[in-house]
Amino acid sequence: MQTPEQPVIRDIVLIGGGHSHVGVLKRFGMKPLPGVRLTIICRDTHTPYSGMLPGYIAGHYSYDEVHIDLRRLAEFAGARFYRGEAHGIDRTQKLVHCSGRPPVSYDTLSINIGSTPQLAVPGAVDHVVPVKPIYGFNARWLALLERVQTHQGKLHIAVVGAGAGGVELCLAMQHRLGTELRQLGRNPDALSLTLFTAGPDILETHSRRVRQMFRETLRQRGIQVHANAAVNEVQGGRLHTADGQVWEADEIIWVTRAGGAAWLRDTGLALDDDGCIRVRDTLQSLTDPDIYAAGDVASMDNHPREKAGVFAVRQGPPLAANLRRAALNQPPKPFRPQKHWLALISTGDQYAVASRGGLGFRGAWVWRWKDWIDRRFMRKFNELPAMDDQGAGQNLKTAGAQLTSLTRNDDEAQQAISAIAMRCGGCGAKVGASVLSRALGSLQPVERDDVVIGLHAPDDAAVVRIPPGKASVYTVDFFRAFIDDPYVFGRVSANHALGDVFAMGAEAQTATAVATVPPGLESKVEDLVFQMMSGAVAVLNDANCALVGGHTGEGRELALGFAVNGLIDADGDAALRKGGLKAGQALILTKPIGTGTLFAAHARLEARGRWIDAALTSMMQSNQAAAACLRAYGATACTDLTGFGLLGHLVEMTRPSEVDAELDLSALPVLDGAEETVASGILSSLQPANVRLRRALRNQAGMVDHPRYPLIFDPQTAGGLLASVPTESANDCVRALKALGYTQTAVIGRVLPQSDALEPVVLVP
Ligand SMILES: Cc1cc2nc3c(=O)[nH]c(=O)nc-3n(C[C@H](O)[C@H](O)[C@H](O)COP(=O)(O)OP(=O)(O)OC[C@H]3O[C@@H](n4cnc5c(N)ncnc54)[C@H](O)[C@@H]3O)c2cc1C
């Protein structure tokens, strides 16, 4: 994260985690530019490395060996990782439009989103499996691997497109599927693979010698090639070629020439005939010098080249250098891609062909060479060095000089200097009114009839009516950002704060926010507040909770909290108290645990990106529906899991209930990766304080070696609900909660009558 000594002056936004952008991230990680903030928007958290994909399909590599963990790489680079899909650019406002989040503002933009299959042939959209995006293809491939196990008779697979990608993929699939069939004791001849190409030959951009080698290999492997057979229509289970023939195909893989994503057409950027962004030698768009493009999606006007990962990789270093120069207000430098390049094309069976210009070699040694090159490339991104804190220790004068070199006018320079100067406290630390009103102006909190004075008519304080027969429920929560995405942080923070209200069995009524944001250029502070509060308001609105006010001040770190008011029936025992556990009841937990250790690991670059994705999804899931469901199944006690961890919250329930409890470690729902990270000794900084509660465990001694034992102390952010329901309704309740989307809900133990022992909790291994 950027520290206050380095206020953000320039925003470089990267769309897509392609082969060039991973190089950019690595370079900025190795040599950060103070005052420059990198943000990467990508659909995939794990981005594939094209060179090893055929090896993955053939079964020689695991998923993680062929993917770069973008979330981890971004963390290393000090970049913000926004998981999502860009679908538009507003070049006037300098905004990137993305799915499921507010627009992202940039000073300089770079696009490396690869190519998109062209599916203009009738029926293709519905009936073919395009090789890109890879995650879509991977899902179908895994399904095909399962299908081959039960398929009766011949399985016809058609691969449309006989460039290097198509040929390599076809050979890799045959190798893997054949291996699977052999392992099942079945005849691999049950497979029939056919390559279709519109042109007169396969591998048209390669030499005659290389084409000859591959024709030979394909013949020996029994793969048919249909040349001059442009596919002009696809139906379920068959395809039609231009020569009037119809071919049976159980699976049709589409590896034809690809082009630019459709949404690029609306950006106003100059595009080539395939819809790719036309760029100068500097990799800047012909139309807009603040927008760069690289990889398959870029088309270099002066140096047209084949679409290949090798060019995308080579464009990484000059792109990084030019993005750095753009931030420093220096002119970009031109780049000329190589004319000839070495292609190492594998044949699926740990054998490969080397092709360069008119040359061609083949052998198992070529595969080993390729494997060595590819693994070395991947190590650069998956084995990341520990970095010094570049910003720490520099004096204000040096920092000021660096920052002002990024600014574009006197006003920005003054704001930059002011941001690193000694800041005032008290009301002087308040974020400026105009910045705040602009940031919050476009938010639309829900309006409620019981809010008399709120943000719709701001005053010194909000005035809220309590409806007749209702009582107020008050709660407050506040914490600093644990993730670099302010929108997601805002969502989690609001969800966490609402958790207490739902755990009480109440409905949320209003919320007031308190936030701290690091000082910086007004425009950057405004954007940060806007992103964070957009996330929060989306969650509050979903809960019909009106944001009625708040306070934003400057602070060293980004932090956000809410005071939430709820409503509950005034009479009777409407509230679901912690003290309502009854002996004999089942204990239910609605969400998996492990957020503390996972985010500690994330900060140390030790967590996999998909673990963090899953943890964030869980943290953004509201407890509202779960609370209603638990109540419907007769819950008598409930609490939400937060900082004290599972054991801490359970003890908070057993004491006032005057009962004991049994906790079944093997039944605990646990987030993916959490067992691995605690096993590596990576624990939240709050864990030691929580571990003091081990004195509440009756049989602690025998349990400390259990892999899940540390997780009962793990502090949770926006955790699930822990509740007790009658044993006879527990299974139905779990089923209902799962149907509501709390898919990892489990019965994790039971409530016992109070014993004479001092320790109220017994662990079951
Ligand atoms: C089977 C096969 C094998 C191949 N083998 C080789 C090889 O051995 N050597 C070689 O040089 N080339 C190979 N290629 C070609 C190679 O795959 C491409 O040239 C290369 O992947 C292009 O890289 P890129 O960086 O442009 O984009 P990609 O690698 O395609 O990366 C694009 C990234 O952008 C993200 N993205 C896409 N759209 C959006 C959006 N709207 N918003 C946010 N993120 C988005 C994606 O999730 C992805 O992370 C092969 C191709 C195929 C099909």
PDB file of N, CA, C and O and ligand atoms in Angstrom, residues 15-20 41-44 46-48 50-54 70 84-87 112-115 131-135 164-166 168-169 255 261 263 294-297 307-313 341 344 370, ligand 1:
ATOM      1  N   ILE A  15      -5.372  -2.770 -17.915  1.00  0.00           N
ATOM      2  CA  ILE A  15      -6.529  -3.661 -18.123  1.00  0.00           C
ATOM      3  C   ILE A  15      -5.996  -4.965 -18.691  1.00  0.00           C
ATOM      4  O   ILE A  15      -5.358  -4.974 -19.742  1.00  0.00           O
ATOM      5  N   GLY A  16      -6.290  -6.073 -17.995  1.00  0.00           N
ATOM      6  CA  GLY A  16      -5.866  -7.396 -18.458  1.00  0.00           C
ATOM      7  C   GLY A  16      -4.543  -7.794 -17.846  1.00  0.00           C
ATOM      8  O   GLY A  16      -3.643  -6.972 -17.681  1.00  0.00           O
ATOM      9  N   GLY A  17      -4.454  -9.055 -17.517  1.00  0.00           N
ATOM     10  CA  GLY A  17      -3.207  -9.569 -16.923  1.00  0.00           C
ATOM     11  C   GLY A  17      -2.462 -10.423 -17.923  1.00  0.00           C
ATOM     12  O   GLY A  17      -2.045 -11.529 -17.605  1.00  0.00           O
ATOM     13  N   GLY A  18      -2.313  -9.902 -19.134  1.00  0.00           N
ATOM     14  CA  GLY A  18      -1.609 -10.662 -20.169  1.00  0.00           C
ATOM     15  C   GLY A  18      -0.111 -10.688 -19.939  1.00  0.00           C
ATOM     16  O   GLY A  18       0.404 -10.215 -18.921  1.00  0.00           O
ATOM     17  N   HIS A  19       0.578 -11.254 -20.937  1.00  0.00           N
ATOM     18  CA  HIS A  19       2.019 -11.497 -20.808  1.00  0.00           C
ATOM     19  C   HIS A  19       2.840 -10.212 -20.693  1.00  0.00           C
ATOM     20  O   HIS A  19       3.919 -10.223 -20.112  1.00  0.00           O
ATOM     21  N   SER A  20       2.348  -9.093 -21.244  1.00  0.00           N
ATOM     22  CA  SER A  20       3.103  -7.832 -21.133  1.00  0.00           C
ATOM     23  C   SER A  20       2.887  -7.223 -19.743  1.00  0.00           C
ATOM     24  O   SER A  20       3.823  -6.716 -19.133  1.00  0.00           O
ATOM     25  N   ILE A  41      -6.768  -4.303 -13.534  1.00  0.00           N
ATOM     26  CA  ILE A  41      -8.141  -4.836 -13.599  1.00  0.00           C
ATOM     27  C   ILE A  41      -8.051  -6.111 -14.417  1.00  0.00           C
ATOM     28  O   ILE A  41      -7.614  -6.061 -15.572  1.00  0.00           O
ATOM     29  N   CYS A  42      -8.434  -7.219 -13.840  1.00  0.00           N
ATOM     30  CA  CYS A  42      -8.363  -8.453 -14.638  1.00  0.00           C
ATOM     31  C   CYS A  42      -9.493  -9.397 -14.290  1.00  0.00           C
ATOM     32  O   CYS A  42      -9.894  -9.522 -13.149  1.00  0.00           O
ATOM     33  N   ARG A  43      -9.979 -10.052 -15.342  1.00  0.00           N
ATOM     34  CA  ARG A  43     -11.063 -11.023 -15.207  1.00  0.00           C
ATOM     35  C   ARG A  43     -10.583 -12.251 -14.422  1.00  0.00           C
ATOM     36  O   ARG A  43     -11.308 -12.816 -13.634  1.00  0.00           O
ATOM     37  N   ASP A  44      -9.342 -12.634 -14.662  1.00  0.00           N
ATOM     38  CA  ASP A  44      -8.797 -13.838 -14.021  1.00  0.00           C
ATOM     39  C   ASP A  44      -7.820 -13.466 -12.923  1.00  0.00           C
ATOM     40  O   ASP A  44      -6.986 -12.592 -13.113  1.00  0.00           O
ATOM     41  N   HIS A  46      -5.825 -15.885 -11.764  1.00  0.00           N
ATOM     42  CA  HIS A  46      -4.672 -16.680 -12.203  1.00  0.00           C
ATOM     43  C   HIS A  46      -4.639 -16.601 -13.721  1.00  0.00           C
ATOM     44  O   HIS A  46      -5.536 -17.111 -14.385  1.00  0.00           O
ATOM     45  N   THR A  47      -3.617 -15.947 -14.264  1.00  0.00           N
ATOM     46  CA  THR A  47      -3.591 -15.725 -15.707  1.00  0.00           C
ATOM     47  C   THR A  47      -2.694 -16.789 -16.355  1.00  0.00           C
ATOM     48  O   THR A  47      -1.616 -17.100 -15.838  1.00  0.00           O
ATOM     49  N   PRO A  48      -3.166 -17.377 -17.463  1.00  0.00           N
ATOM     50  CA  PRO A  48      -2.404 -18.493 -18.037  1.00  0.00           C
ATOM     51  C   PRO A  48      -1.173 -18.040 -18.819  1.00  0.00           C
ATOM     52  O   PRO A  48      -1.185 -16.983 -19.446  1.00  0.00           O
ATOM     53  N   SER A  50       0.746 -18.877 -22.009  1.00  0.00           N
ATOM     54  CA  SER A  50       0.368 -19.615 -23.210  1.00  0.00           C
ATOM     55  C   SER A  50       1.360 -20.711 -23.573  1.00  0.00           C
ATOM     56  O   SER A  50       0.970 -21.782 -24.017  1.00  0.00           O
ATOM     57  N   GLY A  51       2.650 -20.462 -23.352  1.00  0.00           N
ATOM     58  CA  GLY A  51       3.664 -21.424 -23.768  1.00  0.00           C
ATOM     59  C   GLY A  51       3.485 -22.794 -23.122  1.00  0.00           C
ATOM     60  O   GLY A  51       3.856 -23.817 -23.689  1.00  0.00           O
ATOM     61  N   MET A  52       2.893 -22.831 -21.913  1.00  0.00           N
ATOM     62  CA  MET A  52       2.785 -24.117 -21.202  1.00  0.00           C
ATOM     63  C   MET A  52       1.384 -24.718 -21.265  1.00  0.00           C
ATOM     64  O   MET A  52       1.161 -25.801 -20.717  1.00  0.00           O
ATOM     65  N   LEU A  53       0.465 -24.014 -21.930  1.00  0.00           N
ATOM     66  CA  LEU A  53      -0.911 -24.525 -21.947  1.00  0.00           C
ATOM     67  C   LEU A  53      -1.024 -25.901 -22.589  1.00  0.00           C
ATOM     68  O   LEU A  53      -1.661 -26.791 -22.026  1.00  0.00           O
ATOM     69  N   PRO A  54      -0.402 -26.088 -23.772  1.00  0.00           N
ATOM     70  CA  PRO A  54      -0.513 -27.432 -24.359  1.00  0.00           C
ATOM     71  C   PRO A  54       0.062 -28.493 -23.424  1.00  0.00           C
ATOM     72  O   PRO A  54      -0.475 -29.606 -23.337  1.00  0.00           O
ATOM     73  N   LEU A  70      -1.899 -13.492 -10.280  1.00  0.00           N
ATOM     74  CA  LEU A  70      -1.890 -12.029 -10.457  1.00  0.00           C
ATOM     75  C   LEU A  70      -2.093 -11.284  -9.145  1.00  0.00           C
ATOM     76  O   LEU A  70      -1.543 -10.212  -8.937  1.00  0.00           O
ATOM     77  N   GLY A  84     -12.189  -8.165 -12.141  1.00  0.00           N
ATOM     78  CA  GLY A  84     -13.386  -7.787 -12.872  1.00  0.00           C
ATOM     79  C   GLY A  84     -13.070  -7.657 -14.337  1.00  0.00           C
ATOM     80  O   GLY A  84     -11.925  -7.790 -14.768  1.00  0.00           O
ATOM     81  N   GLU A  85     -14.127  -7.380 -15.096  1.00  0.00           N
ATOM     82  CA  GLU A  85     -13.982  -7.318 -16.542  1.00  0.00           C
ATOM     83  C   GLU A  85     -14.248  -5.903 -17.016  1.00  0.00           C
ATOM     84  O   GLU A  85     -15.308  -5.346 -16.731  1.00  0.00           O
ATOM     85  N   ALA A  86     -13.292  -5.323 -17.730  1.00  0.00           N
ATOM     86  CA  ALA A  86     -13.510  -3.993 -18.300  1.00  0.00           C
ATOM     87  C   ALA A  86     -14.411  -4.134 -19.521  1.00  0.00           C
ATOM     88  O   ALA A  86     -14.295  -5.104 -20.265  1.00  0.00           O
ATOM     89  N   HIS A  87     -15.312  -3.168 -19.707  1.00  0.00           N
ATOM     90  CA  HIS A  87     -16.153  -3.259 -20.899  1.00  0.00           C
ATOM     91  C   HIS A  87     -16.339  -1.909 -21.573  1.00  0.00           C
ATOM     92  O   HIS A  87     -17.175  -1.757 -22.457  1.00  0.00           O
ATOM     93  N   ASN A 112      -3.911  -4.907 -22.211  1.00  0.00           N
ATOM     94  CA  ASN A 112      -3.231  -6.156 -22.605  1.00  0.00           C
ATOM     95  C   ASN A 112      -4.203  -7.298 -22.296  1.00  0.00           C
ATOM     96  O   ASN A 112      -4.017  -8.068 -21.370  1.00  0.00           O
ATOM     97  N   ILE A 113      -5.283  -7.321 -23.120  1.00  0.00           N
ATOM     98  CA  ILE A 113      -6.384  -8.255 -22.816  1.00  0.00           C
ATOM     99  C   ILE A 113      -6.410  -9.455 -23.757  1.00  0.00           C
ATOM    100  O   ILE A 113      -7.369 -10.221 -23.755  1.00  0.00           O
ATOM    101  N   GLY A 114      -5.362  -9.607 -24.560  1.00  0.00           N
ATOM    102  CA  GLY A 114      -5.332 -10.763 -25.449  1.00  0.00           C
ATOM    103  C   GLY A 114      -6.331 -10.625 -26.579  1.00  0.00           C
ATOM    104  O   GLY A 114      -6.886  -9.545 -26.822  1.00  0.00           O
ATOM    105  N   SER A 115      -6.578 -11.735 -27.275  1.00  0.00           N
ATOM    106  CA  SER A 115      -7.505 -11.689 -28.405  1.00  0.00           C
ATOM    107  C   SER A 115      -8.770 -12.459 -28.066  1.00  0.00           C
ATOM    108  O   SER A 115      -8.815 -13.227 -27.106  1.00  0.00           O
ATOM    109  N   VAL A 131     -11.046 -21.600 -27.643  1.00  0.00           N
ATOM    110  CA  VAL A 131      -9.908 -21.848 -26.761  1.00  0.00           C
ATOM    111  C   VAL A 131      -9.662 -20.648 -25.838  1.00  0.00           C
ATOM    112  O   VAL A 131      -9.034 -20.779 -24.797  1.00  0.00           O
ATOM    113  N   LYS A 132     -10.163 -19.486 -26.213  1.00  0.00           N
ATOM    114  CA  LYS A 132     -10.060 -18.314 -25.337  1.00  0.00           C
ATOM    115  C   LYS A 132     -11.470 -17.853 -24.968  1.00  0.00           C
ATOM    116  O   LYS A 132     -12.360 -17.927 -25.811  1.00  0.00           O
ATOM    117  N   PRO A 133     -11.739 -17.326 -23.778  1.00  0.00           N
ATOM    118  CA  PRO A 133     -10.794 -17.236 -22.689  1.00  0.00           C
ATOM    119  C   PRO A 133     -10.450 -18.623 -22.138  1.00  0.00           C
ATOM    120  O   PRO A 133     -11.303 -19.525 -22.130  1.00  0.00           O
ATOM    121  N   ILE A 134      -9.242 -18.728 -21.643  1.00  0.00           N
ATOM    122  CA  ILE A 134      -8.741 -20.037 -21.236  1.00  0.00           C
ATOM    123  C   ILE A 134      -9.562 -20.631 -20.099  1.00  0.00           C
ATOM    124  O   ILE A 134      -9.784 -21.834 -20.055  1.00  0.00           O
ATOM    125  N   TYR A 135     -10.079 -19.780 -19.165  1.00  0.00           N
ATOM    126  CA  TYR A 135     -10.808 -20.374 -18.038  1.00  0.00           C
ATOM    127  C   TYR A 135     -12.060 -21.084 -18.541  1.00  0.00           C
ATOM    128  O   TYR A 135     -12.473 -22.111 -18.018  1.00  0.00           O
ATOM    129  N   ALA A 164      -0.279 -22.799 -35.207  1.00  0.00           N
ATOM    130  CA  ALA A 164       0.518 -23.490 -34.179  1.00  0.00           C
ATOM    131  C   ALA A 164      -0.350 -23.868 -32.986  1.00  0.00           C
ATOM    132  O   ALA A 164      -0.236 -24.982 -32.457  1.00  0.00           O
ATOM    133  N   GLY A 165      -1.256 -22.946 -32.569  1.00  0.00           N
ATOM    134  CA  GLY A 165      -2.116 -23.204 -31.410  1.00  0.00           C
ATOM    135  C   GLY A 165      -3.007 -24.416 -31.648  1.00  0.00           C
ATOM    136  O   GLY A 165      -3.107 -25.308 -30.800  1.00  0.00           O
ATOM    137  N   GLY A 166      -3.651 -24.486 -32.817  1.00  0.00           N
ATOM    138  CA  GLY A 166      -4.583 -25.560 -33.133  1.00  0.00           C
ATOM    139  C   GLY A 166      -3.882 -26.906 -33.213  1.00  0.00           C
ATOM    140  O   GLY A 166      -4.341 -27.906 -32.634  1.00  0.00           O
ATOM    141  N   GLU A 168      -0.916 -27.788 -31.977  1.00  0.00           N
ATOM    142  CA  GLU A 168      -0.344 -28.166 -30.682  1.00  0.00           C
ATOM    143  C   GLU A 168      -1.439 -28.686 -29.735  1.00  0.00           C
ATOM    144  O   GLU A 168      -1.282 -29.692 -29.052  1.00  0.00           O
ATOM    145  N   LEU A 169      -2.576 -27.966 -29.733  1.00  0.00           N
ATOM    146  CA  LEU A 169      -3.679 -28.337 -28.855  1.00  0.00           C
ATOM    147  C   LEU A 169      -4.235 -29.707 -29.231  1.00  0.00           C
ATOM    148  O   LEU A 169      -4.525 -30.540 -28.370  1.00  0.00           O
ATOM    149  N   VAL A 255     -10.042 -22.770 -32.693  1.00  0.00           N
ATOM    150  CA  VAL A 255      -8.724 -22.136 -32.500  1.00  0.00           C
ATOM    151  C   VAL A 255      -8.378 -21.324 -33.746  1.00  0.00           C
ATOM    152  O   VAL A 255      -7.261 -21.370 -34.260  1.00  0.00           O
ATOM    153  N   ALA A 261     -11.519  -7.469 -28.746  1.00  0.00           N
ATOM    154  CA  ALA A 261     -12.818  -7.585 -28.056  1.00  0.00           C
ATOM    155  C   ALA A 261     -13.808  -6.579 -28.657  1.00  0.00           C
ATOM    156  O   ALA A 261     -13.419  -5.461 -29.027  1.00  0.00           O
ATOM    157  N   TRP A 263     -16.041  -4.674 -27.386  1.00  0.00           N
ATOM    158  CA  TRP A 263     -16.260  -3.398 -26.707  1.00  0.00           C
ATOM    159  C   TRP A 263     -15.238  -2.329 -27.116  1.00  0.00           C
ATOM    160  O   TRP A 263     -15.491  -1.131 -26.946  1.00  0.00           O
ATOM    161  N   ALA A 294      -0.651  -3.603 -25.707  1.00  0.00           N
ATOM    162  CA  ALA A 294       0.413  -4.574 -25.986  1.00  0.00           C
ATOM    163  C   ALA A 294      -0.175  -5.971 -26.075  1.00  0.00           C
ATOM    164  O   ALA A 294      -1.303  -6.209 -25.648  1.00  0.00           O
ATOM    165  N   GLY A 295       0.611  -6.877 -26.666  1.00  0.00           N
ATOM    166  CA  GLY A 295       0.161  -8.262 -26.806  1.00  0.00           C
ATOM    167  C   GLY A 295      -0.762  -8.426 -27.999  1.00  0.00           C
ATOM    168  O   GLY A 295      -0.781  -7.589 -28.912  1.00  0.00           O
ATOM    169  N   ASP A 296      -1.557  -9.507 -27.964  1.00  0.00           N
ATOM    170  CA  ASP A 296      -2.433  -9.815 -29.104  1.00  0.00           C
ATOM    171  C   ASP A 296      -3.381  -8.676 -29.458  1.00  0.00           C
ATOM    172  O   ASP A 296      -3.759  -8.509 -30.616  1.00  0.00           O
ATOM    173  N   VAL A 297      -3.801  -7.899 -28.461  1.00  0.00           N
ATOM    174  CA  VAL A 297      -4.812  -6.867 -28.721  1.00  0.00           C
ATOM    175  C   VAL A 297      -4.214  -5.643 -29.409  1.00  0.00           C
ATOM    176  O   VAL A 297      -4.941  -4.789 -29.920  1.00  0.00           O
ATOM    177  N   LYS A 307       0.153 -13.084 -34.109  1.00  0.00           N
ATOM    178  CA  LYS A 307      -0.295 -13.032 -32.709  1.00  0.00           C
ATOM    179  C   LYS A 307       0.366 -14.177 -31.963  1.00  0.00           C
ATOM    180  O   LYS A 307       0.056 -15.350 -32.218  1.00  0.00           O
ATOM    181  N   ALA A 308       1.281 -13.859 -31.084  1.00  0.00           N
ATOM    182  CA  ALA A 308       1.966 -14.910 -30.320  1.00  0.00           C
ATOM    183  C   ALA A 308       2.413 -14.343 -28.991  1.00  0.00           C
ATOM    184  O   ALA A 308       2.782 -13.166 -28.891  1.00  0.00           O
ATOM    185  N   GLY A 309       2.369 -15.231 -27.983  1.00  0.00           N
ATOM    186  CA  GLY A 309       2.722 -14.804 -26.634  1.00  0.00           C
ATOM    187  C   GLY A 309       4.129 -14.235 -26.554  1.00  0.00           C
ATOM    188  O   GLY A 309       4.409 -13.333 -25.754  1.00  0.00           O
ATOM    189  N   VAL A 310       4.998 -14.740 -27.417  1.00  0.00           N
ATOM    190  CA  VAL A 310       6.382 -14.291 -27.359  1.00  0.00           C
ATOM    191  C   VAL A 310       6.480 -12.777 -27.610  1.00  0.00           C
ATOM    192  O   VAL A 310       7.278 -12.079 -26.968  1.00  0.00           O
ATOM    193  N   PHE A 311       5.632 -12.241 -28.484  1.00  0.00           N
ATOM    194  CA  PHE A 311       5.680 -10.784 -28.736  1.00  0.00           C
ATOM    195  C   PHE A 311       5.120 -10.011 -27.538  1.00  0.00           C
ATOM    196  O   PHE A 311       5.619  -8.948 -27.183  1.00  0.00           O
ATOM    197  N   ALA A 312       4.064 -10.596 -26.952  1.00  0.00           N
ATOM    198  CA  ALA A 312       3.492  -9.941 -25.764  1.00  0.00           C
ATOM    199  C   ALA A 312       4.527  -9.879 -24.642  1.00  0.00           C
ATOM    200  O   ALA A 312       4.684  -8.855 -23.978  1.00  0.00           O
ATOM    201  N   VAL A 313       5.267 -10.966 -24.457  1.00  0.00           N
ATOM    202  CA  VAL A 313       6.304 -10.993 -23.409  1.00  0.00           C
ATOM    203  C   VAL A 313       7.357  -9.930 -23.705  1.00  0.00           C
ATOM    204  O   VAL A 313       7.742  -9.142 -22.832  1.00  0.00           O
ATOM    205  N   TRP A 341      11.486 -15.130 -34.923  1.00  0.00           N
ATOM    206  CA  TRP A 341      11.390 -15.598 -33.550  1.00  0.00           C
ATOM    207  C   TRP A 341      11.373 -17.116 -33.524  1.00  0.00           C
ATOM    208  O   TRP A 341      10.988 -17.763 -34.489  1.00  0.00           O
ATOM    209  N   LEU A 344       8.744 -22.913 -30.297  1.00  0.00           N
ATOM    210  CA  LEU A 344       8.957 -24.297 -29.857  1.00  0.00           C
ATOM    211  C   LEU A 344       7.569 -24.917 -29.713  1.00  0.00           C
ATOM    212  O   LEU A 344       6.805 -24.554 -28.817  1.00  0.00           O
ATOM    213  N   LYS A 370      12.476 -26.544 -24.206  1.00  0.00           N
ATOM    214  CA  LYS A 370      11.274 -25.701 -24.056  1.00  0.00           C
ATOM    215  C   LYS A 370      10.803 -25.695 -22.593  1.00  0.00           C
ATOM    216  O   LYS A 370      10.493 -24.644 -22.025  1.00  0.00           O
TER     217      LYS A 370
HETATM  218  C1  LIG B   1      -3.370 -23.551 -27.505  1.00  0.00           C
HETATM  219  C2  LIG B   1      -2.504 -22.342 -27.711  1.00  0.00           C
HETATM  220  C3  LIG B   1      -1.148 -22.469 -27.558  1.00  0.00           C
HETATM  221  C4  LIG B   1      -0.317 -21.379 -27.732  1.00  0.00           C
HETATM  222  N1  LIG B   1       1.002 -21.539 -27.567  1.00  0.00           N
HETATM  223  C5  LIG B   1       1.828 -20.494 -27.745  1.00  0.00           C
HETATM  224  C6  LIG B   1       3.228 -20.619 -27.573  1.00  0.00           C
HETATM  225  O1  LIG B   1       3.733 -21.701 -27.278  1.00  0.00           O
HETATM  226  N2  LIG B   1       3.980 -19.536 -27.724  1.00  0.00           N
HETATM  227  C7  LIG B   1       3.450 -18.329 -28.033  1.00  0.00           C
HETATM  228  O2  LIG B   1       4.205 -17.366 -28.170  1.00  0.00           O
HETATM  229  N3  LIG B   1       2.129 -18.163 -28.234  1.00  0.00           N
HETATM  230  C8  LIG B   1       1.300 -19.200 -28.094  1.00  0.00           C
HETATM  231  N4  LIG B   1      -0.038 -19.038 -28.285  1.00  0.00           N
HETATM  232  C9  LIG B   1      -0.590 -17.707 -28.563  1.00  0.00           C
HETATM  233  C10 LIG B   1      -0.782 -16.988 -27.256  1.00  0.00           C
HETATM  234  O3  LIG B   1      -1.740 -17.639 -26.478  1.00  0.00           O
HETATM  235  C11 LIG B   1      -1.239 -15.539 -27.381  1.00  0.00           C
HETATM  236  O4  LIG B   1      -0.531 -14.900 -28.384  1.00  0.00           O
HETATM  237  C12 LIG B   1      -0.968 -14.867 -26.053  1.00  0.00           C
HETATM  238  O5  LIG B   1      -1.691 -15.480 -25.017  1.00  0.00           O
HETATM  239  C13 LIG B   1      -1.352 -13.410 -26.096  1.00  0.00           C
HETATM  240  O6  LIG B   1      -0.952 -12.866 -24.896  1.00  0.00           O
HETATM  241  P1  LIG B   1      -1.576 -11.528 -24.372  1.00  0.00           P
HETATM  242  O7  LIG B   1      -0.621 -11.066 -23.348  1.00  0.00           O
HETATM  243  O8  LIG B   1      -1.840 -10.604 -25.485  1.00  0.00           O
HETATM  244  O9  LIG B   1      -2.973 -11.899 -23.757  1.00  0.00           O
HETATM  245  P2  LIG B   1      -3.500 -13.161 -22.889  1.00  0.00           P
HETATM  246  O10 LIG B   1      -2.404 -14.096 -22.562  1.00  0.00           O
HETATM  247  O11 LIG B   1      -4.636 -13.694 -23.674  1.00  0.00           O
HETATM  248  O12 LIG B   1      -3.978 -12.472 -21.571  1.00  0.00           O
HETATM  249  C14 LIG B   1      -5.091 -11.623 -21.535  1.00  0.00           C
HETATM  250  C15 LIG B   1      -5.468 -11.325 -20.112  1.00  0.00           C
HETATM  251  O13 LIG B   1      -6.438 -10.303 -20.090  1.00  0.00           O
HETATM  252  C16 LIG B   1      -7.562 -10.676 -19.307  1.00  0.00           C
HETATM  253  N5  LIG B   1      -8.733 -10.050 -19.909  1.00  0.00           N
HETATM  254  C17 LIG B   1      -9.272 -10.292 -21.120  1.00  0.00           C
HETATM  255  N6  LIG B   1     -10.311  -9.465 -21.333  1.00  0.00           N
HETATM  256  C18 LIG B   1     -10.411  -8.687 -20.238  1.00  0.00           C
HETATM  257  C19 LIG B   1     -11.271  -7.622 -19.865  1.00  0.00           C
HETATM  258  N7  LIG B   1     -12.236  -7.188 -20.666  1.00  0.00           N
HETATM  259  N8  LIG B   1     -11.108  -7.046 -18.646  1.00  0.00           N
HETATM  260  C20 LIG B   1     -10.127  -7.478 -17.810  1.00  0.00           C
HETATM  261  N9  LIG B   1      -9.295  -8.482 -18.123  1.00  0.00           N
HETATM  262  C21 LIG B   1      -9.422  -9.067 -19.322  1.00  0.00           C
HETATM  263  C22 LIG B   1      -7.569 -12.199 -19.347  1.00  0.00           C
HETATM  264  O14 LIG B   1      -8.232 -12.693 -18.222  1.00  0.00           O
HETATM  265  C23 LIG B   1      -6.069 -12.499 -19.355  1.00  0.00           C
HETATM  266  O15 LIG B   1      -5.575 -12.483 -18.035  1.00  0.00           O
HETATM  267  C24 LIG B   1      -0.880 -20.120 -28.093  1.00  0.00           C
HETATM  268  C25 LIG B   1      -2.251 -20.009 -28.252  1.00  0.00           C
HETATM  269  C26 LIG B   1      -3.059 -21.112 -28.077  1.00  0.00           C
HETATM  270  C27 LIG B   1      -4.534 -20.973 -28.263  1.00  0.00           C
END
